[in-house]
Amino acid sequence: MPFFSQNRENYVTTLAKLFEYANDNYAKRPLSRFVEGGQEYTYDSFKHKCLELSHRFNRFGISARDKVAILSNNMPNWTVAMFSCVPFGRVTVPILPDSSESEVTNIINHSECKAIFVSKRLIKKLSQEVIDKLTLVIDIETFDFIKKDDKAFTCEGHGVDPQADDLASIIYTSGTSGKAKGATSARTSSRPTTPRRPGSTTAGSPSCRCRTPTRWRSACFTRCTSEAASIIFKNRPHRAS
């Protein structure tokens, strides 16, 4: 077992370190799946899928500090989409699935996203104008391309080992008093946070944060992982530049 596994309190300080720590220490253990089957990952297969997607971004010139939107309902692949970006310095822009088409357009334009993961159910919320501006549109359920800009295939993209105060996500408000405004989140861990031991809690149980019914265990995983990520973030809310 690597040295840092004995010193996780000092090692796990960012989401990138959490990604590395969890995959190193729990590689063969189950991570997530739909109860009915599908989108099933161990920590090791999760890591390799994230790396595969990160390399795909590199090939299309999408580098560290570039923005990637996620428009989808809860599913195991939502977390894959997030961790294909954040540990490598890219910035995620999660969009609420009940956002209107105009809200989605405003968020993508304002944040200057270069790519988006989107479910087939929600792709109707992307206008053709928005799709034309994006370098990549990726089906989050299969990770197949819905749209790709072949002119951007330069293999010039790159990731970085992000620093604690680097931008990790831009999370937009609901926009109830006007257009949605972005709150930026850095990568600093406000306290050491590591994954629960697999099997230590059951979706829908009192120890599970979101208390999602057991049949939607994949949604529980994604929601609680996202909540854990928000705990890790050292929030500095202000309007995104």
mmCIF file of C-alpha atoms in Angstrom:
data_model
loop_
_atom_site.group_PDB
_atom_site.id
_atom_site.type_symbol
_atom_site.label_atom_id
_atom_site.label_comp_id
_atom_site.label_asym_id
_atom_site.label_seq_id
_atom_site.Cartn_x
_atom_site.Cartn_y
_atom_site.Cartn_z
ATOM 1 C CA MET A 1 0.000 0.000 0.000
ATOM 2 C CA PRO A 2 1.453 3.412 -0.968
ATOM 3 C CA PHE A 3 2.850 5.701 1.650
ATOM 4 C CA PHE A 4 0.095 8.291 1.268
ATOM 5 C CA SER A 5 -2.574 5.717 2.162
ATOM 6 C CA GLN A 6 -1.132 5.810 5.665
ATOM 7 C CA ASN A 7 -1.329 9.609 5.740
ATOM 8 C CA ARG A 8 -4.667 10.387 4.146
ATOM 9 C CA GLU A 9 -5.422 13.209 6.577
ATOM 10 C CA ASN A 10 -2.575 15.193 5.016
ATOM 11 C CA TYR A 11 -2.809 13.784 1.495
ATOM 12 C CA VAL A 12 -6.488 14.146 0.559
ATOM 13 C CA THR A 13 -6.713 17.925 0.243
ATOM 14 C CA THR A 14 -8.347 18.342 -3.173
ATOM 15 C CA LEU A 15 -10.714 16.418 -5.426
ATOM 16 C CA ALA A 16 -7.732 15.391 -7.563
ATOM 17 C CA LYS A 17 -6.072 13.845 -4.500
ATOM 18 C CA LEU A 18 -9.359 12.210 -3.509
ATOM 19 C CA PHE A 19 -9.599 10.697 -7.011
ATOM 20 C CA GLU A 20 -6.061 9.322 -6.736
ATOM 21 C CA TYR A 21 -6.437 8.072 -3.171
ATOM 22 C CA ALA A 22 -9.768 6.320 -3.704
ATOM 23 C CA ASN A 23 -8.734 4.590 -6.910
ATOM 24 C CA ASP A 24 -5.441 3.424 -5.432
ATOM 25 C CA ASN A 25 -6.910 2.031 -2.239
ATOM 26 C CA TYR A 26 -10.256 0.628 -3.412
ATOM 27 C CA ALA A 27 -9.402 -0.398 -7.001
ATOM 28 C CA LYS A 28 -11.251 -3.735 -7.087
ATOM 29 C CA ARG A 29 -14.223 -2.713 -4.979
ATOM 30 C CA PRO A 30 -17.608 -1.811 -6.486
ATOM 31 C CA LEU A 31 -18.238 1.902 -6.839
ATOM 32 C CA SER A 32 -21.619 2.395 -8.488
ATOM 33 C CA ARG A 33 -24.274 0.864 -10.737
ATOM 34 C CA PHE A 34 -27.950 0.979 -11.544
ATOM 35 C CA VAL A 35 -29.869 -1.482 -9.390
ATOM 36 C CA GLU A 36 -31.444 -2.885 -12.553
ATOM 37 C CA GLY A 37 -27.969 -3.197 -14.142
ATOM 38 C CA GLY A 38 -25.896 -0.935 -16.360
ATOM 39 C CA GLN A 39 -23.312 1.792 -15.800
ATOM 40 C CA GLU A 40 -21.514 -0.492 -13.363
ATOM 41 C CA TYR A 41 -18.069 0.549 -12.113
ATOM 42 C CA THR A 42 -15.385 -0.586 -9.762
ATOM 43 C CA TYR A 43 -13.020 2.134 -8.587
ATOM 44 C CA ASP A 44 -10.490 0.874 -11.139
ATOM 45 C CA SER A 45 -12.866 0.857 -14.131
ATOM 46 C CA PHE A 46 -14.135 4.274 -13.017
ATOM 47 C CA LYS A 47 -10.562 5.613 -13.071
ATOM 48 C CA HIS A 48 -9.864 4.229 -16.544
ATOM 49 C CA LYS A 49 -13.090 5.636 -17.996
ATOM 50 C CA CYS A 50 -12.272 9.064 -16.523
ATOM 51 C CA LEU A 51 -8.756 8.907 -18.010
ATOM 52 C CA GLU A 52 -10.152 7.845 -21.389
ATOM 53 C CA LEU A 53 -12.505 10.840 -21.472
ATOM 54 C CA SER A 54 -9.767 13.193 -20.292
ATOM 55 C CA HIS A 55 -7.530 12.024 -23.165
ATOM 56 C CA ARG A 56 -10.440 12.626 -25.539
ATOM 57 C CA PHE A 57 -10.656 16.217 -24.324
ATOM 58 C CA ASN A 58 -6.910 16.595 -24.886
ATOM 59 C CA ARG A 59 -7.223 15.412 -28.478
ATOM 60 C CA PHE A 60 -9.856 18.062 -29.143
ATOM 61 C CA GLY A 61 -7.816 20.848 -27.572
ATOM 62 C CA ILE A 62 -9.881 21.139 -24.357
ATOM 63 C CA SER A 63 -7.327 21.886 -21.658
ATOM 64 C CA ALA A 64 -7.061 22.734 -17.983
ATOM 65 C CA ARG A 65 -9.208 25.759 -17.032
ATOM 66 C CA ASP A 66 -11.560 25.149 -19.977
ATOM 67 C CA LYS A 67 -15.202 24.674 -19.011
ATOM 68 C CA VAL A 68 -17.280 21.542 -19.527
ATOM 69 C CA ALA A 69 -21.021 21.529 -18.787
ATOM 70 C CA ILE A 70 -23.025 18.589 -17.423
ATOM 71 C CA LEU A 71 -26.757 18.513 -18.186
ATOM 72 C CA SER A 72 -28.250 15.267 -16.935
ATOM 73 C CA ASN A 73 -30.364 13.587 -14.307
ATOM 74 C CA ASN A 74 -28.628 11.601 -11.578
ATOM 75 C CA MET A 75 -26.809 8.502 -12.800
ATOM 76 C CA PRO A 76 -23.400 6.859 -12.210
ATOM 77 C CA ASN A 77 -22.069 8.406 -15.423
ATOM 78 C CA TRP A 78 -22.711 11.909 -14.023
ATOM 79 C CA THR A 79 -19.864 11.325 -11.590
ATOM 80 C CA VAL A 80 -17.658 9.914 -14.355
ATOM 81 C CA ALA A 81 -18.279 13.106 -16.340
ATOM 82 C CA MET A 82 -17.296 15.257 -13.371
ATOM 83 C CA PHE A 83 -14.140 13.320 -12.545
ATOM 84 C CA SER A 84 -13.012 13.236 -16.167
ATOM 85 C CA CYS A 85 -12.591 17.001 -15.773
ATOM 86 C CA VAL A 86 -11.873 18.193 -12.245
ATOM 87 C CA PRO A 87 -8.792 16.061 -11.352
ATOM 88 C CA PHE A 88 -7.104 17.287 -14.545
ATOM 89 C CA GLY A 89 -7.717 20.987 -14.053
ATOM 90 C CA ARG A 90 -10.809 21.419 -16.192
ATOM 91 C CA VAL A 91 -13.802 23.255 -14.758
ATOM 92 C CA THR A 92 -17.235 21.654 -14.585
ATOM 93 C CA VAL A 93 -20.470 23.592 -15.011
ATOM 94 C CA PRO A 94 -23.343 21.447 -13.650
ATOM 95 C CA ILE A 95 -26.752 22.519 -14.970
ATOM 96 C CA LEU A 96 -30.001 21.609 -13.221
ATOM 97 C CA PRO A 97 -32.013 19.224 -15.418
ATOM 98 C CA ASP A 98 -35.210 21.249 -14.904
ATOM 99 C CA SER A 99 -33.596 24.404 -16.336
ATOM 100 C CA SER A 100 -35.358 25.922 -19.322
ATOM 101 C CA GLU A 101 -33.771 26.115 -22.762
ATOM 102 C CA SER A 102 -33.109 29.826 -22.302
ATOM 103 C CA GLU A 103 -31.455 29.198 -18.905
ATOM 104 C CA VAL A 104 -29.256 26.461 -20.408
ATOM 105 C CA THR A 105 -28.274 28.792 -23.254
ATOM 106 C CA ASN A 106 -27.440 31.609 -20.829
ATOM 107 C CA ILE A 107 -25.309 29.356 -18.590
ATOM 108 C CA ILE A 108 -23.336 27.793 -21.442
ATOM 109 C CA ASN A 109 -22.716 31.163 -23.112
ATOM 110 C CA HIS A 110 -21.876 32.996 -19.883
ATOM 111 C CA SER A 111 -19.439 30.327 -18.663
ATOM 112 C CA GLU A 112 -17.918 29.918 -22.144
ATOM 113 C CA CYS A 113 -18.177 26.135 -22.103
ATOM 114 C CA LYS A 114 -16.342 24.245 -24.822
ATOM 115 C CA ALA A 115 -18.048 20.885 -24.302
ATOM 116 C CA ILE A 116 -21.086 19.347 -22.660
ATOM 117 C CA PHE A 117 -22.190 15.964 -21.354
ATOM 118 C CA VAL A 118 -25.935 15.697 -21.946
ATOM 119 C CA SER A 119 -28.558 12.973 -21.701
ATOM 120 C CA LYS A 120 -30.723 12.201 -24.728
ATOM 121 C CA ARG A 121 -33.758 13.131 -22.686
ATOM 122 C CA LEU A 122 -32.442 16.668 -22.157
ATOM 123 C CA ILE A 123 -30.670 17.388 -25.439
ATOM 124 C CA LYS A 124 -33.812 19.160 -26.657
ATOM 125 C CA LYS A 125 -32.803 21.971 -24.272
ATOM 126 C CA LEU A 126 -29.725 22.689 -26.402
ATOM 127 C CA SER A 127 -30.503 25.089 -29.215
ATOM 128 C CA GLN A 128 -28.804 24.525 -32.551
ATOM 129 C CA GLU A 129 -26.945 27.797 -32.028
ATOM 130 C CA VAL A 130 -25.463 26.484 -28.772
ATOM 131 C CA ILE A 131 -24.564 23.114 -30.314
ATOM 132 C CA ASP A 132 -22.774 24.855 -33.170
ATOM 133 C CA LYS A 133 -20.605 26.811 -30.705
ATOM 134 C CA LEU A 134 -19.505 23.745 -28.739
ATOM 135 C CA THR A 135 -16.464 21.680 -29.662
ATOM 136 C CA LEU A 136 -17.922 18.462 -28.229
ATOM 137 C CA VAL A 137 -21.420 17.300 -27.345
ATOM 138 C CA ILE A 138 -21.224 13.929 -25.577
ATOM 139 C CA ASP A 139 -24.061 11.523 -24.771
ATOM 140 C CA ILE A 140 -23.608 10.976 -21.024
ATOM 141 C CA GLU A 141 -25.340 7.590 -21.128
ATOM 142 C CA THR A 142 -22.953 6.023 -23.680
ATOM 143 C CA PHE A 143 -20.118 8.600 -23.920
ATOM 144 C CA ASP A 144 -20.548 8.563 -27.695
ATOM 145 C CA PHE A 145 -20.167 11.780 -29.651
ATOM 146 C CA ILE A 146 -23.379 13.556 -30.544
ATOM 147 C CA LYS A 147 -21.358 16.330 -32.142
ATOM 148 C CA LYS A 148 -17.641 16.914 -32.587
ATOM 149 C CA ASP A 149 -15.736 19.687 -34.298
ATOM 150 C CA ASP A 150 -13.116 17.881 -36.370
ATOM 151 C CA LYS A 151 -11.262 21.159 -36.914
ATOM 152 C CA ALA A 152 -10.473 21.171 -33.181
ATOM 153 C CA PHE A 153 -8.778 17.751 -33.384
ATOM 154 C CA THR A 154 -5.284 19.104 -32.791
ATOM 155 C CA CYS A 155 -4.105 16.909 -29.899
ATOM 156 C CA GLU A 156 -2.932 20.138 -28.269
ATOM 157 C CA GLY A 157 -5.061 19.966 -25.139
ATOM 158 C CA HIS A 158 -3.494 19.216 -21.784
ATOM 159 C CA GLY A 159 -4.399 18.677 -18.171
ATOM 160 C CA VAL A 160 -2.561 19.837 -15.071
ATOM 161 C CA ASP A 161 -2.247 18.786 -11.471
ATOM 162 C CA PRO A 162 -4.616 21.416 -10.018
ATOM 163 C CA GLN A 163 -3.652 23.497 -7.028
ATOM 164 C CA ALA A 164 -5.872 23.917 -3.985
ATOM 165 C CA ASP A 165 -7.193 27.354 -4.945
ATOM 166 C CA ASP A 166 -7.735 26.604 -8.637
ATOM 167 C CA LEU A 167 -11.290 26.848 -9.922
ATOM 168 C CA ALA A 168 -13.124 23.500 -9.873
ATOM 169 C CA SER A 169 -16.761 24.276 -10.674
ATOM 170 C CA ILE A 170 -19.126 27.088 -11.517
ATOM 171 C CA ILE A 171 -22.511 26.434 -9.943
ATOM 172 C CA TYR A 172 -25.328 28.658 -11.180
ATOM 173 C CA THR A 173 -28.276 29.859 -9.117
ATOM 174 C CA SER A 174 -31.840 29.131 -10.135
ATOM 175 C CA GLY A 175 -32.161 32.648 -11.523
ATOM 176 C CA THR A 176 -35.449 33.384 -9.759
ATOM 177 C CA SER A 177 -34.666 37.113 -9.615
ATOM 178 C CA GLY A 178 -33.150 37.375 -13.089
ATOM 179 C CA LYS A 179 -30.538 35.515 -15.079
ATOM 180 C CA ALA A 180 -28.637 32.806 -13.224
ATOM 181 C CA LYS A 181 -25.386 33.936 -11.606
ATOM 182 C CA GLY A 182 -22.395 31.653 -11.154
ATOM 183 C CA ALA A 183 -20.834 30.863 -7.786
ATOM 184 C CA THR A 184 -17.265 29.637 -8.171
ATOM 185 C CA SER A 185 -15.846 26.775 -6.108
ATOM 186 C CA ALA A 186 -12.151 26.099 -5.519
ATOM 187 C CA ARG A 187 -10.572 22.703 -4.960
ATOM 188 C CA THR A 188 -9.461 23.194 -1.363
ATOM 189 C CA SER A 189 -10.725 20.679 1.132
ATOM 190 C CA SER A 190 -12.147 22.396 4.190
ATOM 191 C CA ARG A 191 -11.532 19.147 6.054
ATOM 192 C CA PRO A 192 -10.021 15.796 5.036
ATOM 193 C CA THR A 193 -12.738 13.801 3.291
ATOM 194 C CA THR A 194 -12.379 10.229 2.075
ATOM 195 C CA PRO A 195 -14.882 7.766 0.610
ATOM 196 C CA ARG A 196 -16.982 5.677 2.925
ATOM 197 C CA ARG A 197 -15.992 2.040 3.061
ATOM 198 C CA PRO A 198 -18.076 0.351 0.347
ATOM 199 C CA GLY A 199 -21.117 -1.269 1.881
ATOM 200 C CA SER A 200 -20.988 0.870 5.012
ATOM 201 C CA THR A 201 -24.289 2.532 4.197
ATOM 202 C CA THR A 202 -27.336 1.687 2.149
ATOM 203 C CA ALA A 203 -29.135 4.120 -0.111
ATOM 204 C CA GLY A 204 -32.263 5.338 1.593
ATOM 205 C CA SER A 205 -30.994 4.492 5.065
ATOM 206 C CA PRO A 206 -30.743 7.118 7.834
ATOM 207 C CA SER A 207 -26.946 7.238 7.391
ATOM 208 C CA CYS A 208 -27.294 8.178 3.722
ATOM 209 C CA ARG A 209 -27.327 11.948 3.163
ATOM 210 C CA CYS A 210 -30.059 12.133 0.508
ATOM 211 C CA ARG A 211 -32.199 9.195 1.704
ATOM 212 C CA THR A 212 -32.963 8.165 -1.840
ATOM 213 C CA PRO A 213 -35.151 5.033 -2.101
ATOM 214 C CA THR A 214 -33.062 1.891 -2.488
ATOM 215 C CA ARG A 215 -34.240 1.161 -6.051
ATOM 216 C CA TRP A 216 -32.621 4.439 -7.109
ATOM 217 C CA ARG A 217 -29.259 3.623 -5.514
ATOM 218 C CA SER A 218 -27.352 5.047 -8.502
ATOM 219 C CA ALA A 219 -29.103 8.379 -8.012
ATOM 220 C CA CYS A 220 -28.205 8.228 -4.327
ATOM 221 C CA PHE A 221 -24.550 7.606 -5.171
ATOM 222 C CA THR A 222 -24.394 10.536 -7.569
ATOM 223 C CA ARG A 223 -26.270 12.896 -5.305
ATOM 224 C CA CYS A 224 -24.226 12.041 -2.225
ATOM 225 C CA THR A 225 -20.957 12.169 -4.158
ATOM 226 C CA SER A 226 -21.921 15.606 -5.423
ATOM 227 C CA GLU A 227 -22.792 16.679 -1.892
ATOM 228 C CA ALA A 228 -19.470 15.350 -0.629
ATOM 229 C CA ALA A 229 -17.743 17.315 -3.359
ATOM 230 C CA SER A 230 -19.519 20.476 -2.265
ATOM 231 C CA ILE A 231 -18.241 19.877 1.267
ATOM 232 C CA ILE A 232 -14.710 19.544 -0.055
ATOM 233 C CA PHE A 233 -14.967 22.815 -1.928
ATOM 234 C CA LYS A 234 -13.804 25.927 -0.132
ATOM 235 C CA ASN A 235 -16.608 28.117 -1.387
ATOM 236 C CA ARG A 236 -15.980 31.657 -2.473
ATOM 237 C CA PRO A 237 -19.378 32.672 -3.908
ATOM 238 C CA HIS A 238 -19.273 35.568 -6.301
ATOM 239 C CA ARG A 239 -20.359 36.240 -9.834
ATOM 240 C CA ALA A 240 -18.322 34.221 -12.322
ATOM 241 C CA SER A 241 -16.103 36.376 -14.520
#
